Amino acid sequence: MLLGELPLIGVVGKPNSGKTTFWNSATGGNAKTSPIPFTTIEPNEGVAFVTRPCIEKEFNVTCNPRSGLCIEGIRHIPIKLLDVAGLVPDAWKGRGLGNQFLDHLRQAEVLLHIIDASGRFDADGNDLGRVGAWDPINDVKFLENEISRWLWQIIKRDWERFSRRVEVEKRDLVEVLAIRLSGLAVTEEHIKKAIELTDLNPEKPTLWSDDDLLRFAINLRKVRMPIVIVANKVDIPKARENVDRMKEAGIECIPASALAELILIKLTEKGAIRYIRGSNSFEVLNPNLLSNKEKKALEMIEEILDIYGSTGVQKAINTAVFDVTKMIVVYPVADEKNLTDKQGRVLPDAILVRQGTTLEELAGMIHSDFAKTLLYGINARTKRKLPKNYVLKDNDVIRLVVAAR
Ligand SMILES: Nc1nc2c(ncn2[C@@H]2O[C@H](COP(=O)(O)OP(=O)(O)O)[C@@H](O)[C@H]2O)c(=O)[nH]1
Ligand SMILES: [Mg+2]
């Protein structure tokens, strides 16, 4: 599959929260990090993975992935991770580096909001010189607001004329609004839900006030672009205190240390340690390859793994994709008996799709021609035929039967 077709997760937050460190740790990338705001101008785009148990055991086979990896029965399924420039208050109006960065998020399924839980940087990402100088709880609302206002601005553009035309021409608001917002990957389902939550009359869009539109945008943000809060830098004790405070205040967040994950990944690449993404432990393979500084860092990391069960980086990505966005995994194969592709690779691809995706839509995702030539599917578990409008289930293994041309 092409990179462009992988589900996209946006990494967002104010400058200096650790977005690029998080992105580097998750993608194995080498983007520049810095305590100076706006180091990242062009977004960094890279491949990261969600992890979940592979179905190879159920079928008593050993898989041979073409895309992603399988490590000790855990499938690593690729997604696209986008690290955008730091957002500051009023970015939606163009402040800081402004609006163009928000535009990079148009296709994101879900956002990871990286917060500096140690509270060392102010709202604009300026260094206050000591941890605890800023309350990270302030950052939570600010970012939600920026994203909602950005959506609001797009929606209200030309609303008067648009809504009048919808009423005069007696068109279905949900349908035409979905077309109007298709650049944001907004579907009719998203719009229906947001209208319901806002309690607005879809028959009379001309009566929606500016404030109604804002409330609608806030709800559309919730359904279309959910946010997972990552409380970063928990290697700093003050950050751990703040995480407890956030939880007491009812703010759901995932404690994380992007720095710890990055160190573990780098030392693994060097062959000094063995570490599997997302796990609660590592093993030193070659102490001679470790500097004293690195040994110290590993002690600090052990402490985090003890307290939180992982560095939080993989957990944040998995939570965003599986718990919040509720995507499912399907395994297309060319041969339903041996579970292989044409080259004989066993369970070659694990693909993430939105809940409710049909067989026909899956075919289109794999190859644009397939959607047109698809005849039916075969469920590899039951060997039964599946119609084109079959709604995919989690962990389905499916052969797509297409017409010969
Ligand atoms: N202690 C600690 N520092 C971190 C962590 N993540 C990032 N940093 C530091 O925070 C600063 C800003 O990081 P960067 O990734 O460039 O932030 P960005 O502006 O949000 O992309 C750098 O000095 C990083 O080393 C972390 O988990 N723990
Ligand atoms: Mg950055």
PDB file of N, CA, C and O and ligand atoms in Angstrom, residues 14-22 32-35 40 83 121 232-236 256-260, ligand 1:
ATOM      1  N   LYS A  14       1.894  22.762  21.930  1.00  0.00           N
ATOM      2  CA  LYS A  14       2.641  24.024  21.876  1.00  0.00           C
ATOM      3  C   LYS A  14       4.129  23.716  21.643  1.00  0.00           C
ATOM      4  O   LYS A  14       4.563  22.565  21.797  1.00  0.00           O
ATOM      5  N   PRO A  15       4.903  24.724  21.295  1.00  0.00           N
ATOM      6  CA  PRO A  15       6.334  24.478  21.091  1.00  0.00           C
ATOM      7  C   PRO A  15       6.987  23.944  22.378  1.00  0.00           C
ATOM      8  O   PRO A  15       6.554  24.289  23.479  1.00  0.00           O
ATOM      9  N   ASN A  16       7.967  23.082  22.201  1.00  0.00           N
ATOM     10  CA  ASN A  16       8.771  22.557  23.315  1.00  0.00           C
ATOM     11  C   ASN A  16       8.089  21.530  24.207  1.00  0.00           C
ATOM     12  O   ASN A  16       8.597  21.211  25.282  1.00  0.00           O
ATOM     13  N   SER A  17       6.927  21.030  23.784  1.00  0.00           N
ATOM     14  CA  SER A  17       6.267  20.011  24.600  1.00  0.00           C
ATOM     15  C   SER A  17       6.911  18.639  24.372  1.00  0.00           C
ATOM     16  O   SER A  17       6.741  17.733  25.183  1.00  0.00           O
ATOM     17  N   GLY A  18       7.654  18.512  23.266  1.00  0.00           N
ATOM     18  CA  GLY A  18       8.317  17.235  22.980  1.00  0.00           C
ATOM     19  C   GLY A  18       7.735  16.516  21.774  1.00  0.00           C
ATOM     20  O   GLY A  18       7.907  15.303  21.625  1.00  0.00           O
ATOM     21  N   LYS A  19       7.055  17.252  20.906  1.00  0.00           N
ATOM     22  CA  LYS A  19       6.413  16.641  19.739  1.00  0.00           C
ATOM     23  C   LYS A  19       7.419  15.925  18.839  1.00  0.00           C
ATOM     24  O   LYS A  19       7.209  14.793  18.434  1.00  0.00           O
ATOM     25  N   THR A  20       8.514  16.619  18.535  1.00  0.00           N
ATOM     26  CA  THR A  20       9.480  16.030  17.603  1.00  0.00           C
ATOM     27  C   THR A  20      10.211  14.861  18.251  1.00  0.00           C
ATOM     28  O   THR A  20      10.504  13.861  17.586  1.00  0.00           O
ATOM     29  N   THR A  21      10.461  14.973  19.556  1.00  0.00           N
ATOM     30  CA  THR A  21      11.084  13.853  20.269  1.00  0.00           C
ATOM     31  C   THR A  21      10.150  12.637  20.223  1.00  0.00           C
ATOM     32  O   THR A  21      10.582  11.504  19.956  1.00  0.00           O
ATOM     33  N   PHE A  22       8.861  12.883  20.448  1.00  0.00           N
ATOM     34  CA  PHE A  22       7.869  11.813  20.380  1.00  0.00           C
ATOM     35  C   PHE A  22       7.877  11.193  18.978  1.00  0.00           C
ATOM     36  O   PHE A  22       7.923   9.973  18.813  1.00  0.00           O
ATOM     37  N   LYS A  32      15.142  17.322  13.746  1.00  0.00           N
ATOM     38  CA  LYS A  32      15.815  18.191  14.701  1.00  0.00           C
ATOM     39  C   LYS A  32      14.895  18.543  15.879  1.00  0.00           C
ATOM     40  O   LYS A  32      13.749  18.944  15.684  1.00  0.00           O
ATOM     41  N   THR A  33      15.415  18.412  17.080  1.00  0.00           N
ATOM     42  CA  THR A  33      14.666  18.869  18.250  1.00  0.00           C
ATOM     43  C   THR A  33      15.450  20.021  18.856  1.00  0.00           C
ATOM     44  O   THR A  33      16.654  20.116  18.680  1.00  0.00           O
ATOM     45  N   SER A  34      14.752  20.890  19.565  1.00  0.00           N
ATOM     46  CA  SER A  34      15.460  22.039  20.105  1.00  0.00           C
ATOM     47  C   SER A  34      14.618  22.755  21.142  1.00  0.00           C
ATOM     48  O   SER A  34      13.403  22.721  21.087  1.00  0.00           O
ATOM     49  N   PRO A  35      15.278  23.413  22.117  1.00  0.00           N
ATOM     50  CA  PRO A  35      14.491  24.210  23.057  1.00  0.00           C
ATOM     51  C   PRO A  35      14.081  25.558  22.481  1.00  0.00           C
ATOM     52  O   PRO A  35      13.484  26.365  23.168  1.00  0.00           O
ATOM     53  N   THR A  40      10.517  23.272  14.083  1.00  0.00           N
ATOM     54  CA  THR A  40       9.879  22.480  13.053  1.00  0.00           C
ATOM     55  C   THR A  40       9.006  23.395  12.222  1.00  0.00           C
ATOM     56  O   THR A  40       8.076  23.994  12.747  1.00  0.00           O
ATOM     57  N   ASP A  83       4.279  15.229  12.398  1.00  0.00           N
ATOM     58  CA  ASP A  83       4.732  16.146  13.457  1.00  0.00           C
ATOM     59  C   ASP A  83       4.617  17.561  12.912  1.00  0.00           C
ATOM     60  O   ASP A  83       5.407  17.966  12.071  1.00  0.00           O
ATOM     61  N   PHE A 121       7.379  25.427  30.360  1.00  0.00           N
ATOM     62  CA  PHE A 121       7.237  26.372  29.245  1.00  0.00           C
ATOM     63  C   PHE A 121       5.860  27.032  29.288  1.00  0.00           C
ATOM     64  O   PHE A 121       4.878  26.387  29.639  1.00  0.00           O
ATOM     65  N   ASN A 232       3.667  14.339  28.669  1.00  0.00           N
ATOM     66  CA  ASN A 232       5.058  13.966  28.368  1.00  0.00           C
ATOM     67  C   ASN A 232       6.035  14.433  29.460  1.00  0.00           C
ATOM     68  O   ASN A 232       5.705  15.279  30.271  1.00  0.00           O
ATOM     69  N   LYS A 233       7.216  13.850  29.411  1.00  0.00           N
ATOM     70  CA  LYS A 233       8.345  14.189  30.296  1.00  0.00           C
ATOM     71  C   LYS A 233       8.189  13.648  31.716  1.00  0.00           C
ATOM     72  O   LYS A 233       8.668  14.257  32.667  1.00  0.00           O
ATOM     73  N   VAL A 234       7.501  12.501  31.856  1.00  0.00           N
ATOM     74  CA  VAL A 234       7.319  11.948  33.201  1.00  0.00           C
ATOM     75  C   VAL A 234       8.611  11.389  33.796  1.00  0.00           C
ATOM     76  O   VAL A 234       8.609  10.886  34.915  1.00  0.00           O
ATOM     77  N   ASP A 235       9.719  11.494  33.048  1.00  0.00           N
ATOM     78  CA  ASP A 235      11.014  11.193  33.668  1.00  0.00           C
ATOM     79  C   ASP A 235      11.381  12.292  34.670  1.00  0.00           C
ATOM     80  O   ASP A 235      12.261  12.111  35.503  1.00  0.00           O
ATOM     81  N   ILE A 236      10.674  13.439  34.603  1.00  0.00           N
ATOM     82  CA  ILE A 236      10.895  14.523  35.563  1.00  0.00           C
ATOM     83  C   ILE A 236       9.851  14.393  36.690  1.00  0.00           C
ATOM     84  O   ILE A 236       8.651  14.336  36.416  1.00  0.00           O
ATOM     85  N   ALA A 256       3.793   9.767  29.672  1.00  0.00           N
ATOM     86  CA  ALA A 256       4.794   9.278  28.722  1.00  0.00           C
ATOM     87  C   ALA A 256       6.128   9.976  28.904  1.00  0.00           C
ATOM     88  O   ALA A 256       6.199  11.097  29.420  1.00  0.00           O
ATOM     89  N   SER A 257       7.172   9.298  28.476  1.00  0.00           N
ATOM     90  CA  SER A 257       8.474   9.938  28.341  1.00  0.00           C
ATOM     91  C   SER A 257       8.991   9.608  26.954  1.00  0.00           C
ATOM     92  O   SER A 257       9.489   8.506  26.700  1.00  0.00           O
ATOM     93  N   ALA A 258       8.827  10.591  26.065  1.00  0.00           N
ATOM     94  CA  ALA A 258       9.301  10.398  24.695  1.00  0.00           C
ATOM     95  C   ALA A 258      10.817  10.253  24.688  1.00  0.00           C
ATOM     96  O   ALA A 258      11.385   9.504  23.892  1.00  0.00           O
ATOM     97  N   LEU A 259      11.457  10.968  25.615  1.00  0.00           N
ATOM     98  CA  LEU A 259      12.909  10.907  25.713  1.00  0.00           C
ATOM     99  C   LEU A 259      13.361   9.488  26.076  1.00  0.00           C
ATOM    100  O   LEU A 259      14.302   8.953  25.482  1.00  0.00           O
ATOM    101  N   ALA A 260      12.673   8.878  27.030  1.00  0.00           N
ATOM    102  CA  ALA A 260      13.017   7.506  27.431  1.00  0.00           C
ATOM    103  C   ALA A 260      12.861   6.551  26.245  1.00  0.00           C
ATOM    104  O   ALA A 260      13.742   5.719  25.983  1.00  0.00           O
TER     105      ALA A 260
HETATM  106  N1  LIG B   1      13.042  15.332  30.189  1.00  0.00           N
HETATM  107  C1  LIG B   1      12.453  15.234  29.018  1.00  0.00           C
HETATM  108  N2  LIG B   1      12.686  16.131  28.045  1.00  0.00           N
HETATM  109  C2  LIG B   1      12.046  15.970  26.858  1.00  0.00           C
HETATM  110  C3  LIG B   1      11.153  14.904  26.606  1.00  0.00           C
HETATM  111  N3  LIG B   1      10.684  15.039  25.336  1.00  0.00           N
HETATM  112  C4  LIG B   1      11.283  16.147  24.837  1.00  0.00           C
HETATM  113  N4  LIG B   1      12.104  16.715  25.738  1.00  0.00           N
HETATM  114  C5  LIG B   1      12.933  17.926  25.569  1.00  0.00           C
HETATM  115  O1  LIG B   1      12.099  19.068  25.345  1.00  0.00           O
HETATM  116  C6  LIG B   1      12.736  19.959  24.416  1.00  0.00           C
HETATM  117  C7  LIG B   1      11.823  20.226  23.233  1.00  0.00           C
HETATM  118  O2  LIG B   1      11.646  19.015  22.550  1.00  0.00           O
HETATM  119  P1  LIG B   1      11.124  18.946  21.042  1.00  0.00           P
HETATM  120  O3  LIG B   1      10.888  17.510  20.743  1.00  0.00           O
HETATM  121  O4  LIG B   1      11.996  19.710  20.112  1.00  0.00           O
HETATM  122  O5  LIG B   1       9.741  19.717  21.225  1.00  0.00           O
HETATM  123  P2  LIG B   1       8.722  20.284  20.119  1.00  0.00           P
HETATM  124  O6  LIG B   1       9.002  21.741  19.993  1.00  0.00           O
HETATM  125  O7  LIG B   1       7.380  20.052  20.728  1.00  0.00           O
HETATM  126  O8  LIG B   1       8.919  19.520  18.856  1.00  0.00           O
HETATM  127  C8  LIG B   1      14.061  19.309  24.011  1.00  0.00           C
HETATM  128  O9  LIG B   1      15.085  19.836  24.808  1.00  0.00           O
HETATM  129  C9  LIG B   1      13.814  17.835  24.332  1.00  0.00           C
HETATM  130  O10 LIG B   1      14.997  17.126  24.619  1.00  0.00           O
HETATM  131  C10 LIG B   1      10.921  13.944  27.658  1.00  0.00           C
HETATM  132  O11 LIG B   1      10.167  12.972  27.542  1.00  0.00           O
HETATM  133  N5  LIG B   1      11.597  14.177  28.828  1.00  0.00           N
END
